[in-house]
Structures are given as C-alpha cells and as structure tokens.
C-alpha cells in the first residue's frame, strides 16, 4: 500500500472535472498551487468524471479528457510519489457513500445550492444528478477524513454543505466523519479570457480564441496572445480596473516568470503592445511546450496505467472502510 511521507500530517483532497482540456487559468490558478502544496500535505487529487456527467457529455471526448487530464497533471509537476492521483469513477464507493448521505440530506438544503440554481436556470432540460451533485462531492470529501479541501470560491458552499452533512451524521449515528475545513485558493492569480478580459478563462468556454488550452499547438497559442484584446493607450501598466487586457497578460507573466508586475512594467517602458505580446507569447509557449513534451511521453505509457491502477486500489480500500462503517451505523447489515 502506498504511504505518504511521515513528515506530513495534514491532508487535503481536491477534484477537477474533465469537462474540457485544462486551460492556462487552471494551470496558474490551481495546478501550480497543488505542486507547491505537495510537500506540505498528504494530497488526494482526483478526476471528478462522475461530476462531469451531471451535464451532457460526448462519451468519446469525455474518455479522452479523463486520461489526458491525468497525464497533464503529471506533466505539470504533480508528483505521483507525493500525491494519490485517481479517477473518481474507478472507485465505486464514492457513489455508494453518496447514496447513504443523500438519504440523510434534507431536500430543502440542496435546493439552496447556488450553482444548481445557476446551471438549472440556463437549461430547461437538466437531470437529477445536477441537483444531487453536491452530495456526491460531500462523499468524495468525507470518505478520506481529510483536514482541508482547497477549492475556488464558487465551491465554498458545497464544502460547507459537506460539513453540515457530516456534523448531522455524526450526531445522529455517532462519530463517523472528520469535519474538513474549506481552503479557499487565492483569487490573485485569476486568469481572464483573452477576448473578453472581464470574464474568467474557462475550459468549457465556447470561444476558442479567448482560451489557451495546455494542448494547443505553438502557432495557435502565439496567435491567440498576439490577438488578445487590449486598449488603445499603448501603456504597459498593471491596472486591472481600467486596463483588464494588459493586466491579465502581466498577471500571466508574473505567475510564469516569478518577476513582479512593476519589474515587467519597467522592462517594457517605451515599448509597444506588439513587443510586449511577443514576450508574453515566448514565456507562455516555453512553459506549455515543456509540459507538452512530458505529456506526450506519459499519455500512452504503462506508467500512467500503473499509477491509476495502484491508486484505484488504495483509494477503494479507504472509501470501502468508510462505507462499511456507515452501513453498520445505519443498521444496514444482516
Ligand atoms: P468549467 O469551464 O468546466 O467550469 P473551469 O475551467 O472554470 O471549468 P474548474 O474545473 O471550475 O475550472 O476549476 C478547477 C480549478 O481551476 C479551480 O481550483 C479553479 O479555481 C481554478 N481555475 C479555473 N479557472 C481559472 C482561471 N481562469 N484562473 C485561475 N484559476 C482558475
Ligand atoms: N465540484 C468541483 C469538483 C469536485 C471537488 C470534489 C472539489 C468534485 N468533488 C471534492 C473538491 C473536493 C468543481 O466543479 N470544481
């Protein structure tokens, strides 16, 4: 069985949906943070594929996205020796735990989830899974008795629901779950859409020109950056309110080079937007081409399958124990 290093005591768990190829936004805002956290925490990182099917998915594309997301994680520096990376649907106990939790979750509490209200109001045809999704998320979290759940602010309400569900279950049936804390990931590193810099860059975005995906080819990455929306005053200055386009490009450079915004401003004093964009394109392509090189070595390797098979076993064992304990507490045994 895989063991975490003895030096780390606190644990985290986080999931990302394979709803498209991950973007530069996901990389800068989430994955780079996970890489930084991997020496400090026991980390469970999983591909939330059962969450992805709460909205319609093309099966062939979904399958491709799942495998490619795992390979991208590894290529971005998530170390399989320090993290347990796994695919949610490979561990049937998440769904089993979720059902027991659903039967302990008031309908009214789920009706208050803002993400459900948002997503269901945009589409007349939505499915029951979209409504019960936060309970599956609670199951993902509570199965592993983790200390923290790092998520963006949009997921905070779901983690709070998981805490409520756990507290209520513990009270009703006796101590069963550790109560996790939400760990809000920094907003400072938000990357915005290149065409509409007031919007978040998002992997399910419909406009490909505004989004850089980690598997885009070099020419198209350069083209998207050179075509990024800016403004007409020709000043390279960090000012997110008045110059969202240029500020987004500066943010990207800060995240990828380690330079400060004012160092970048100084370096480009008196230069034009074309020169600056060319620099941004060089920085981004250098980073992404390095990731792609590692990705292509990993995607079809036996190593990937070995890691996923091993971690499916490890996580199944942990989640199975939790499921058996819950069943027992609820009187579901012969
Ligand atoms: P979707 O389009 O499917 O909603 P998304 O690309 O918006 O996906 P999520 O799957 O919701 O991303 O988020 C995965 C992680 O990436 C979260 O931690 C989130 O905070 C982070 N993230 C997503 N987009 C950005 C962005 N543009 N800038 C910084 N961080 C981001
Ligand atoms: N719902 C999250 C993904 C997710 C998750 C989780 C995150 C599913 N299960 C458990 C943290 C912990 C999203 O859509 N970003």
mmCIF file of C-alpha atoms and ligand atoms in Angstrom:
data_model
loop_
_atom_site.group_PDB
_atom_site.id
_atom_site.type_symbol
_atom_site.label_atom_id
_atom_site.label_comp_id
_atom_site.label_asym_id
_atom_site.label_seq_id
_atom_site.Cartn_x
_atom_site.Cartn_y
_atom_site.Cartn_z
ATOM 1 C CA UNK A 1 0.000 0.000 0.000
ATOM 2 C CA UNK A 2 1.213 3.470 -0.913
ATOM 3 C CA UNK A 3 2.403 5.509 2.091
ATOM 4 C CA UNK A 4 2.708 9.257 2.438
ATOM 5 C CA UNK A 5 5.934 10.712 3.872
ATOM 6 C CA UNK A 6 5.946 10.706 7.683
ATOM 7 C CA UNK A 7 6.876 14.398 7.742
ATOM 8 C CA UNK A 8 3.456 15.491 6.503
ATOM 9 C CA UNK A 9 0.499 15.111 8.827
ATOM 10 C CA UNK A 10 -2.341 17.241 7.445
ATOM 11 C CA UNK A 11 -4.240 16.052 4.398
ATOM 12 C CA UNK A 12 -6.085 17.684 1.515
ATOM 13 C CA UNK A 13 -8.387 16.445 -1.211
ATOM 14 C CA UNK A 14 -9.419 18.193 -4.369
ATOM 15 C CA UNK A 15 -11.069 17.260 -7.634
ATOM 16 C CA UNK A 16 -11.222 18.765 -11.096
ATOM 17 C CA UNK A 17 -13.859 17.954 -13.682
ATOM 18 C CA UNK A 18 -12.677 16.605 -17.062
ATOM 19 C CA UNK A 19 -15.086 18.979 -18.796
ATOM 20 C CA UNK A 20 -12.507 20.013 -21.407
ATOM 21 C CA UNK A 21 -8.735 20.272 -21.865
ATOM 22 C CA UNK A 22 -7.364 22.302 -18.966
ATOM 23 C CA UNK A 23 -6.500 25.920 -19.574
ATOM 24 C CA UNK A 24 -3.672 28.242 -18.669
ATOM 25 C CA UNK A 25 -6.129 29.536 -15.994
ATOM 26 C CA UNK A 26 -6.462 26.097 -14.386
ATOM 27 C CA UNK A 27 -2.686 25.679 -14.555
ATOM 28 C CA UNK A 28 -1.823 29.017 -12.971
ATOM 29 C CA UNK A 29 -4.786 29.171 -10.552
ATOM 30 C CA UNK A 30 -4.953 25.566 -9.392
ATOM 31 C CA UNK A 31 -2.264 23.147 -10.592
ATOM 32 C CA UNK A 32 0.777 25.292 -9.774
ATOM 33 C CA UNK A 33 -0.658 25.708 -6.266
ATOM 34 C CA UNK A 34 -1.095 21.961 -5.902
ATOM 35 C CA UNK A 35 2.534 21.486 -6.930
ATOM 36 C CA UNK A 36 3.564 23.946 -4.212
ATOM 37 C CA UNK A 37 1.380 22.187 -1.625
ATOM 38 C CA UNK A 38 2.542 18.655 -2.356
ATOM 39 C CA UNK A 39 5.476 18.791 0.068
ATOM 40 C CA UNK A 40 3.325 20.102 2.900
ATOM 41 C CA UNK A 41 0.209 17.921 2.716
ATOM 42 C CA UNK A 42 -0.901 14.380 2.084
ATOM 43 C CA UNK A 43 -2.777 15.108 -1.116
ATOM 44 C CA UNK A 44 -5.610 13.243 -2.763
ATOM 45 C CA UNK A 45 -6.185 14.630 -6.243
ATOM 46 C CA UNK A 46 -8.866 13.119 -8.387
ATOM 47 C CA UNK A 47 -10.544 13.466 -11.755
ATOM 48 C CA UNK A 48 -14.198 14.218 -10.978
ATOM 49 C CA UNK A 49 -15.596 12.367 -14.002
ATOM 50 C CA UNK A 50 -18.870 11.431 -12.283
ATOM 51 C CA UNK A 51 -19.427 15.121 -11.620
ATOM 52 C CA UNK A 52 -18.777 15.915 -15.280
ATOM 53 C CA UNK A 53 -21.732 13.732 -16.388
ATOM 54 C CA UNK A 54 -24.209 15.881 -14.439
ATOM 55 C CA UNK A 55 -24.366 17.810 -17.726
ATOM 56 C CA UNK A 56 -24.434 16.062 -21.137
ATOM 57 C CA UNK A 57 -21.024 14.816 -22.359
ATOM 58 C CA UNK A 58 -19.865 13.132 -25.540
ATOM 59 C CA UNK A 59 -18.566 9.700 -24.327
ATOM 60 C CA UNK A 60 -15.576 9.598 -26.711
ATOM 61 C CA UNK A 61 -14.450 13.123 -25.802
ATOM 62 C CA UNK A 62 -15.042 12.507 -22.097
ATOM 63 C CA UNK A 63 -12.864 9.396 -22.135
ATOM 64 C CA UNK A 64 -10.085 11.327 -23.914
ATOM 65 C CA UNK A 65 -10.346 14.214 -21.452
ATOM 66 C CA UNK A 66 -10.121 11.932 -18.395
ATOM 67 C CA UNK A 67 -6.904 10.236 -19.474
ATOM 68 C CA UNK A 68 -5.408 13.415 -20.803
ATOM 69 C CA UNK A 69 -6.135 15.264 -17.550
ATOM 70 C CA UNK A 70 -4.208 12.684 -15.537
ATOM 71 C CA UNK A 71 -1.262 12.897 -17.947
ATOM 72 C CA UNK A 72 -1.377 16.702 -17.816
ATOM 73 C CA UNK A 73 -1.345 16.688 -14.020
ATOM 74 C CA UNK A 74 1.820 14.613 -14.068
ATOM 75 C CA UNK A 75 3.355 16.682 -16.876
ATOM 76 C CA UNK A 76 2.676 19.871 -14.867
ATOM 77 C CA UNK A 77 4.689 18.563 -11.933
ATOM 78 C CA UNK A 78 2.180 16.764 -9.710
ATOM 79 C CA UNK A 79 4.447 14.070 -8.328
ATOM 80 C CA UNK A 80 2.793 10.628 -8.199
ATOM 81 C CA UNK A 81 5.082 9.667 -5.310
ATOM 82 C CA UNK A 82 3.772 12.527 -3.182
ATOM 83 C CA UNK A 83 0.105 12.565 -4.222
ATOM 84 C CA UNK A 84 -2.601 9.999 -4.690
ATOM 85 C CA UNK A 85 -3.996 10.771 -8.142
ATOM 86 C CA UNK A 86 -7.062 8.781 -9.074
ATOM 87 C CA UNK A 87 -10.188 8.660 -11.222
ATOM 88 C CA UNK A 88 -13.421 9.036 -9.272
ATOM 89 C CA UNK A 89 -15.453 6.513 -11.289
ATOM 90 C CA UNK A 90 -12.770 3.844 -10.734
ATOM 91 C CA UNK A 91 -13.804 3.882 -7.085
ATOM 92 C CA UNK A 92 -17.407 2.734 -6.814
ATOM 93 C CA UNK A 93 -17.547 3.555 -3.103
ATOM 94 C CA UNK A 94 -17.941 7.289 -3.814
ATOM 95 C CA UNK A 95 -21.375 6.621 -5.343
ATOM 96 C CA UNK A 96 -22.256 4.124 -2.606
ATOM 97 C CA UNK A 97 -21.383 6.593 0.140
ATOM 98 C CA UNK A 98 -23.207 9.315 -1.740
ATOM 99 C CA UNK A 99 -26.474 7.332 -1.650
ATOM 100 C CA UNK A 100 -26.271 6.857 2.124
ATOM 101 C CA UNK A 101 -25.570 10.568 2.504
ATOM 102 C CA UNK A 102 -28.409 11.521 0.131
ATOM 103 C CA UNK A 103 -30.790 9.696 2.430
ATOM 104 C CA UNK A 104 -29.527 11.965 5.211
ATOM 105 C CA UNK A 105 -29.653 15.265 3.330
ATOM 106 C CA UNK A 106 -32.761 17.446 3.508
ATOM 107 C CA UNK A 107 -34.190 18.328 0.088
ATOM 108 C CA UNK A 108 -34.503 21.976 1.175
ATOM 109 C CA UNK A 109 -30.795 22.229 1.925
ATOM 110 C CA UNK A 110 -29.893 21.011 -1.587
ATOM 111 C CA UNK A 111 -32.416 23.404 -3.134
ATOM 112 C CA UNK A 112 -30.399 26.306 -1.753
ATOM 113 C CA UNK A 113 -27.201 25.469 -3.661
ATOM 114 C CA UNK A 114 -26.478 28.487 -5.841
ATOM 115 C CA UNK A 115 -24.580 26.543 -8.510
ATOM 116 C CA UNK A 116 -27.651 24.327 -9.061
ATOM 117 C CA UNK A 117 -29.911 27.366 -9.310
ATOM 118 C CA UNK A 118 -27.499 28.941 -11.804
ATOM 119 C CA UNK A 119 -26.959 25.904 -14.016
ATOM 120 C CA UNK A 120 -30.595 24.736 -13.959
ATOM 121 C CA UNK A 121 -31.900 28.179 -14.863
ATOM 122 C CA UNK A 122 -29.755 28.197 -18.030
ATOM 123 C CA UNK A 123 -31.240 24.961 -19.372
ATOM 124 C CA UNK A 124 -34.774 23.586 -19.417
ATOM 125 C CA UNK A 125 -33.537 20.019 -19.730
ATOM 126 C CA UNK A 126 -31.462 19.128 -16.729
ATOM 127 C CA UNK A 127 -31.080 15.900 -14.852
ATOM 128 C CA UNK A 128 -31.487 14.771 -11.244
ATOM 129 C CA UNK A 129 -27.708 14.315 -10.930
ATOM 130 C CA UNK A 130 -27.214 18.057 -11.270
ATOM 131 C CA UNK A 131 -29.350 18.502 -8.166
ATOM 132 C CA UNK A 132 -27.717 15.762 -6.052
ATOM 133 C CA UNK A 133 -24.145 16.574 -7.247
ATOM 134 C CA UNK A 134 -23.174 18.379 -4.005
ATOM 135 C CA UNK A 135 -23.894 15.199 -2.029
ATOM 136 C CA UNK A 136 -21.539 13.236 -4.288
ATOM 137 C CA UNK A 137 -18.975 15.961 -3.609
ATOM 138 C CA UNK A 138 -19.571 15.500 0.143
ATOM 139 C CA UNK A 139 -18.988 11.759 -0.319
ATOM 140 C CA UNK A 140 -15.702 12.447 -2.195
ATOM 141 C CA UNK A 141 -14.508 14.561 0.707
ATOM 142 C CA UNK A 142 -15.828 12.636 3.720
ATOM 143 C CA UNK A 143 -14.593 9.233 2.541
ATOM 144 C CA UNK A 144 -10.979 10.239 3.227
ATOM 145 C CA UNK A 145 -11.192 12.102 6.579
ATOM 146 C CA UNK A 146 -9.168 14.994 5.160
ATOM 147 C CA UNK A 147 -8.284 18.197 7.014
ATOM 148 C CA UNK A 148 -8.701 20.708 4.173
ATOM 149 C CA UNK A 149 -10.473 20.993 0.842
ATOM 150 C CA UNK A 150 -8.778 23.522 -1.489
ATOM 151 C CA UNK A 151 -11.348 24.962 -3.900
ATOM 152 C CA UNK A 152 -12.193 28.192 -5.694
ATOM 153 C CA UNK A 153 -14.751 30.470 -4.032
ATOM 154 C CA UNK A 154 -17.557 29.077 -6.257
ATOM 155 C CA UNK A 155 -17.282 25.717 -4.470
ATOM 156 C CA UNK A 156 -17.266 27.060 -0.904
ATOM 157 C CA UNK A 157 -20.996 26.474 -0.410
ATOM 158 C CA UNK A 158 -20.591 22.820 -1.413
ATOM 159 C CA UNK A 159 -17.809 22.253 1.113
ATOM 160 C CA UNK A 160 -19.966 23.901 3.784
ATOM 161 C CA UNK A 161 -22.773 21.509 2.856
ATOM 162 C CA UNK A 162 -20.345 18.577 3.260
ATOM 163 C CA UNK A 163 -19.504 19.855 6.750
ATOM 164 C CA UNK A 164 -23.219 20.116 7.658
ATOM 165 C CA UNK A 165 -23.928 16.639 6.354
ATOM 166 C CA UNK A 166 -21.003 15.213 8.340
ATOM 167 C CA UNK A 167 -21.934 17.013 11.558
ATOM 168 C CA UNK A 168 -25.534 15.838 11.315
ATOM 169 C CA UNK A 169 -24.487 12.247 10.554
ATOM 170 C CA UNK A 170 -22.036 12.203 13.482
ATOM 171 C CA UNK A 171 -24.736 13.497 15.801
ATOM 172 C CA UNK A 172 -27.344 11.022 14.652
ATOM 173 C CA UNK A 173 -25.231 7.856 14.312
ATOM 174 C CA UNK A 174 -22.097 8.567 16.381
ATOM 175 C CA UNK A 175 -18.613 9.666 15.350
ATOM 176 C CA UNK A 176 -18.083 8.682 11.706
ATOM 177 C CA UNK A 177 -16.501 11.587 9.794
ATOM 178 C CA UNK A 178 -13.761 14.126 10.345
ATOM 179 C CA UNK A 179 -15.118 17.657 9.735
ATOM 180 C CA UNK A 180 -12.972 19.228 6.973
ATOM 181 C CA UNK A 181 -12.156 22.914 6.591
ATOM 182 C CA UNK A 182 -12.535 24.747 3.324
ATOM 183 C CA UNK A 183 -9.252 26.185 1.984
ATOM 184 C CA UNK A 184 -10.027 28.982 -0.447
ATOM 185 C CA UNK A 185 -7.458 29.207 -3.208
ATOM 186 C CA UNK A 186 -6.033 32.675 -3.915
ATOM 187 C CA UNK A 187 -8.057 34.942 -6.212
ATOM 188 C CA UNK A 188 -4.961 36.994 -7.091
ATOM 189 C CA UNK A 189 -3.942 34.509 -9.735
ATOM 190 C CA UNK A 190 -7.195 34.564 -11.701
ATOM 191 C CA UNK A 191 -6.519 34.432 -15.447
ATOM 192 C CA UNK A 192 -9.131 36.069 -17.661
ATOM 193 C CA UNK A 193 -10.372 35.356 -21.178
ATOM 194 C CA UNK A 194 -8.115 36.803 -23.900
ATOM 195 C CA UNK A 195 -11.031 38.110 -25.979
ATOM 196 C CA UNK A 196 -13.222 39.315 -23.086
ATOM 197 C CA UNK A 197 -10.800 40.065 -20.225
ATOM 198 C CA UNK A 198 -13.672 40.760 -17.838
ATOM 199 C CA UNK A 199 -14.588 37.041 -17.936
ATOM 200 C CA UNK A 200 -12.701 34.138 -16.331
ATOM 201 C CA UNK A 201 -10.728 31.953 -18.765
ATOM 202 C CA UNK A 202 -12.652 28.695 -18.616
ATOM 203 C CA UNK A 203 -12.120 25.187 -20.024
ATOM 204 C CA UNK A 204 -15.745 24.859 -21.117
ATOM 205 C CA UNK A 205 -15.730 28.248 -22.853
ATOM 206 C CA UNK A 206 -17.294 28.289 -26.292
ATOM 207 C CA UNK A 207 -14.921 30.849 -27.796
ATOM 208 C CA UNK A 208 -11.569 29.108 -28.525
ATOM 209 C CA UNK A 209 -9.835 32.432 -29.261
ATOM 210 C CA UNK A 210 -10.090 33.581 -25.657
ATOM 211 C CA UNK A 211 -8.808 30.400 -24.065
ATOM 212 C CA UNK A 212 -5.341 28.880 -24.085
ATOM 213 C CA UNK A 213 -5.525 25.147 -23.545
ATOM 214 C CA UNK A 214 -2.465 23.243 -22.425
ATOM 215 C CA UNK A 215 -2.623 21.052 -25.543
ATOM 216 C CA UNK A 216 -2.935 23.889 -28.090
ATOM 217 C CA UNK A 217 -0.141 23.981 -30.682
ATOM 218 C CA UNK A 218 2.525 26.673 -30.543
ATOM 219 C CA UNK A 219 1.250 28.636 -33.568
ATOM 220 C CA UNK A 220 -2.260 28.928 -32.193
ATOM 221 C CA UNK A 221 -1.050 29.917 -28.706
ATOM 222 C CA UNK A 222 1.034 32.710 -30.266
ATOM 223 C CA UNK A 223 -1.862 33.788 -32.480
ATOM 224 C CA UNK A 224 -4.281 33.977 -29.533
ATOM 225 C CA UNK A 225 -1.869 36.030 -27.435
ATOM 226 C CA UNK A 226 -0.967 38.384 -30.305
ATOM 227 C CA UNK A 227 -4.731 38.867 -30.892
ATOM 228 C CA UNK A 228 -5.602 39.402 -27.207
ATOM 229 C CA UNK A 229 -7.948 42.313 -26.521
ATOM 230 C CA UNK A 230 -6.077 45.284 -25.039
ATOM 231 C CA UNK A 231 -6.824 49.015 -25.139
ATOM 232 C CA UNK A 232 -5.719 51.981 -27.178
ATOM 233 C CA UNK A 233 -3.415 53.952 -24.840
ATOM 234 C CA UNK A 234 -0.266 51.889 -25.580
ATOM 235 C CA UNK A 235 0.975 51.848 -21.983
ATOM 236 C CA UNK A 236 2.141 48.630 -20.334
ATOM 237 C CA UNK A 237 0.799 49.220 -16.851
ATOM 238 C CA UNK A 238 -0.853 46.985 -14.262
ATOM 239 C CA UNK A 239 -4.334 48.434 -13.736
ATOM 240 C CA UNK A 240 -6.989 45.672 -13.679
ATOM 241 C CA UNK A 241 -9.958 48.074 -13.480
ATOM 242 C CA UNK A 242 -9.043 50.304 -16.409
ATOM 243 C CA UNK A 243 -6.723 48.020 -18.400
ATOM 244 C CA UNK A 244 -8.046 44.470 -17.853
ATOM 245 C CA UNK A 245 -6.484 43.019 -21.019
ATOM 246 C CA UNK A 246 -2.907 44.243 -20.412
ATOM 247 C CA UNK A 247 -3.202 43.481 -16.679
ATOM 248 C CA UNK A 248 -4.211 39.909 -17.467
ATOM 249 C CA UNK A 249 -1.128 39.477 -19.681
ATOM 250 C CA UNK A 250 1.057 40.966 -16.932
ATOM 251 C CA UNK A 251 -0.545 38.578 -14.398
ATOM 252 C CA UNK A 252 0.262 35.609 -16.615
ATOM 253 C CA UNK A 253 3.920 36.708 -16.872
ATOM 254 C CA UNK A 254 4.145 37.256 -13.107
ATOM 255 C CA UNK A 255 2.823 33.741 -12.478
ATOM 256 C CA UNK A 256 5.136 32.089 -15.007
ATOM 257 C CA UNK A 257 8.381 34.047 -14.576
ATOM 258 C CA UNK A 258 8.377 34.960 -10.874
ATOM 259 C CA UNK A 259 9.001 38.623 -11.811
ATOM 260 C CA UNK A 260 6.843 41.295 -10.160
ATOM 261 C CA UNK A 261 4.334 43.406 -12.100
ATOM 262 C CA UNK A 262 6.460 46.519 -11.602
ATOM 263 C CA UNK A 263 9.594 44.757 -12.905
ATOM 264 C CA UNK A 264 7.637 43.892 -16.048
ATOM 265 C CA UNK A 265 6.277 47.448 -16.362
ATOM 266 C CA UNK A 266 9.844 48.810 -16.126
ATOM 267 C CA UNK A 267 11.225 46.319 -18.635
ATOM 268 C CA UNK A 268 8.595 47.435 -21.177
ATOM 269 C CA UNK A 269 8.614 51.176 -20.598
ATOM 270 C CA UNK A 270 8.501 52.888 -24.006
ATOM 271 C CA UNK A 271 7.835 49.629 -25.859
ATOM 272 C CA UNK A 272 4.663 48.884 -27.794
ATOM 273 C CA UNK A 273 1.919 46.282 -27.235
ATOM 274 C CA UNK A 274 3.216 44.130 -30.103
ATOM 275 C CA UNK A 275 6.648 43.794 -28.431
ATOM 276 C CA UNK A 276 5.049 43.029 -25.072
ATOM 277 C CA UNK A 277 2.669 40.438 -26.526
ATOM 278 C CA UNK A 278 5.579 38.739 -28.296
ATOM 279 C CA UNK A 279 7.340 38.472 -24.912
ATOM 280 C CA UNK A 280 4.163 37.037 -23.288
ATOM 281 C CA UNK A 281 3.856 34.535 -26.145
ATOM 282 C CA UNK A 282 7.512 33.465 -25.647
ATOM 283 C CA UNK A 283 7.001 32.992 -21.900
ATOM 284 C CA UNK A 284 3.742 31.043 -22.299
ATOM 285 C CA UNK A 285 4.926 28.822 -25.153
ATOM 286 C CA UNK A 286 8.163 27.956 -23.367
ATOM 287 C CA UNK A 287 6.180 26.795 -20.310
ATOM 288 C CA UNK A 288 3.475 24.976 -22.270
ATOM 289 C CA UNK A 289 5.828 23.281 -24.752
ATOM 290 C CA UNK A 290 7.798 21.858 -21.797
ATOM 291 C CA UNK A 291 4.555 20.483 -20.338
ATOM 292 C CA UNK A 292 3.512 19.066 -23.727
ATOM 293 C CA UNK A 293 6.844 17.291 -24.180
ATOM 294 C CA UNK A 294 6.383 15.490 -20.851
ATOM 295 C CA UNK A 295 2.680 14.918 -21.612
ATOM 296 C CA UNK A 296 3.468 13.040 -24.850
ATOM 297 C CA UNK A 297 5.969 10.834 -23.013
ATOM 298 C CA UNK A 298 3.349 9.984 -20.367
ATOM 299 C CA UNK A 299 -0.010 9.752 -22.168
ATOM 300 C CA UNK A 300 0.500 6.317 -23.699
ATOM 301 C CA UNK A 301 2.897 4.956 -21.128
ATOM 302 C CA UNK A 302 2.361 1.933 -18.921
ATOM 303 C CA UNK A 303 3.413 4.190 -16.052
ATOM 304 C CA UNK A 304 0.112 6.079 -16.279
ATOM 305 C CA UNK A 305 -1.935 2.881 -16.073
ATOM 306 C CA UNK A 306 0.245 1.579 -13.263
ATOM 307 C CA UNK A 307 -0.294 4.727 -11.186
ATOM 308 C CA UNK A 308 -4.052 4.746 -11.815
ATOM 309 C CA UNK A 309 -4.473 1.028 -11.080
ATOM 310 C CA UNK A 310 -2.446 1.249 -7.895
ATOM 311 C CA UNK A 311 -4.290 4.346 -6.689
ATOM 312 C CA UNK A 312 -7.704 2.889 -7.533
ATOM 313 C CA UNK A 313 -6.826 0.026 -5.142
ATOM 314 C CA UNK A 314 -5.526 2.343 -2.417
ATOM 315 C CA UNK A 315 -8.500 4.703 -2.512
ATOM 316 C CA UNK A 316 -11.041 1.892 -2.867
ATOM 317 C CA UNK A 317 -9.737 0.352 0.327
ATOM 318 C CA UNK A 318 -10.046 3.641 2.249
ATOM 319 C CA UNK A 319 -13.508 4.501 0.882
ATOM 320 C CA UNK A 320 -14.728 0.925 1.350
ATOM 321 C CA UNK A 321 -13.860 1.070 5.065
ATOM 322 C CA UNK A 322 -15.808 4.303 5.407
ATOM 323 C CA UNK A 323 -18.775 2.848 3.525
ATOM 324 C CA UNK A 324 -18.813 -0.295 5.711
ATOM 325 C CA UNK A 325 -18.669 1.842 8.847
ATOM 326 C CA UNK A 326 -21.581 3.982 7.604
ATOM 327 C CA UNK A 327 -23.638 0.919 6.667
ATOM 328 C CA UNK A 328 -23.064 -0.546 10.081
ATOM 329 C CA UNK A 329 -24.002 2.656 11.879
ATOM 330 C CA UNK A 330 -27.176 2.930 9.810
ATOM 331 C CA UNK A 331 -28.220 -0.661 10.523
ATOM 332 C CA UNK A 332 -27.584 -1.935 7.002
ATOM 333 C CA UNK A 333 -26.196 -5.384 7.838
ATOM 334 C CA UNK A 334 -27.507 -8.868 8.312
HETATM 335 P P1 LIG B 1 -15.544 24.792 -16.250
HETATM 336 O O1 LIG B 1 -15.392 25.608 -17.516
HETATM 337 O O2 LIG B 1 -15.806 23.332 -16.501
HETATM 338 O O3 LIG B 1 -16.462 25.405 -15.235
HETATM 339 P P2 LIG B 1 -13.111 25.887 -15.225
HETATM 340 O O4 LIG B 1 -12.025 25.945 -16.252
HETATM 341 O O5 LIG B 1 -13.846 27.150 -14.959
HETATM 342 O O6 LIG B 1 -14.120 24.746 -15.600
HETATM 343 P P3 LIG B 1 -12.962 24.437 -12.723
HETATM 344 O O7 LIG B 1 -12.953 22.992 -13.140
HETATM 345 O O8 LIG B 1 -14.217 25.002 -12.149
HETATM 346 O O9 LIG B 1 -12.421 25.350 -13.931
HETATM 347 O O10 LIG B 1 -11.808 24.719 -11.680
HETATM 348 C C1 LIG B 1 -10.672 23.930 -11.490
HETATM 349 C C2 LIG B 1 -9.681 24.749 -10.695
HETATM 350 O O11 LIG B 1 -9.058 25.730 -11.557
HETATM 351 C C3 LIG B 1 -10.298 25.518 -9.525
HETATM 352 O O12 LIG B 1 -9.404 25.481 -8.437
HETATM 353 C C4 LIG B 1 -10.423 26.934 -10.059
HETATM 354 O O13 LIG B 1 -10.379 27.904 -9.014
HETATM 355 C C5 LIG B 1 -9.202 27.031 -10.988
HETATM 356 N N1 LIG B 1 -9.441 27.949 -12.099
HETATM 357 C C6 LIG B 1 -10.329 27.773 -13.093
HETATM 358 N N2 LIG B 1 -10.274 28.765 -13.994
HETATM 359 C C7 LIG B 1 -9.333 29.629 -13.539
HETATM 360 C C8 LIG B 1 -8.828 30.877 -14.021
HETATM 361 N N3 LIG B 1 -9.258 31.419 -15.133
HETATM 362 N N4 LIG B 1 -7.869 31.495 -13.315
HETATM 363 C C9 LIG B 1 -7.405 30.937 -12.174
HETATM 364 N N5 LIG B 1 -7.839 29.774 -11.663
HETATM 365 C C10 LIG B 1 -8.797 29.109 -12.321
HETATM 366 N N1 LIG B 2 -17.230 20.322 -7.842
HETATM 367 C C1 LIG B 2 -15.824 20.661 -8.093
HETATM 368 C C2 LIG B 2 -15.004 19.435 -8.351
HETATM 369 C C3 LIG B 2 -15.075 18.493 -7.208
HETATM 370 C C4 LIG B 2 -14.407 18.631 -5.941
HETATM 371 C C5 LIG B 2 -14.801 17.493 -5.173
HETATM 372 C C6 LIG B 2 -13.535 19.590 -5.423
HETATM 373 C C7 LIG B 2 -15.804 17.341 -7.161
HETATM 374 N N2 LIG B 2 -15.630 16.745 -5.931
HETATM 375 C C8 LIG B 2 -14.347 17.312 -3.873
HETATM 376 C C9 LIG B 2 -13.083 19.398 -4.117
HETATM 377 C C10 LIG B 2 -13.473 18.280 -3.365
HETATM 378 C C11 LIG B 2 -15.752 21.602 -9.316
HETATM 379 O O1 LIG B 2 -16.657 21.594 -10.107
HETATM 380 N N3 LIG B 2 -14.665 22.340 -9.426
#
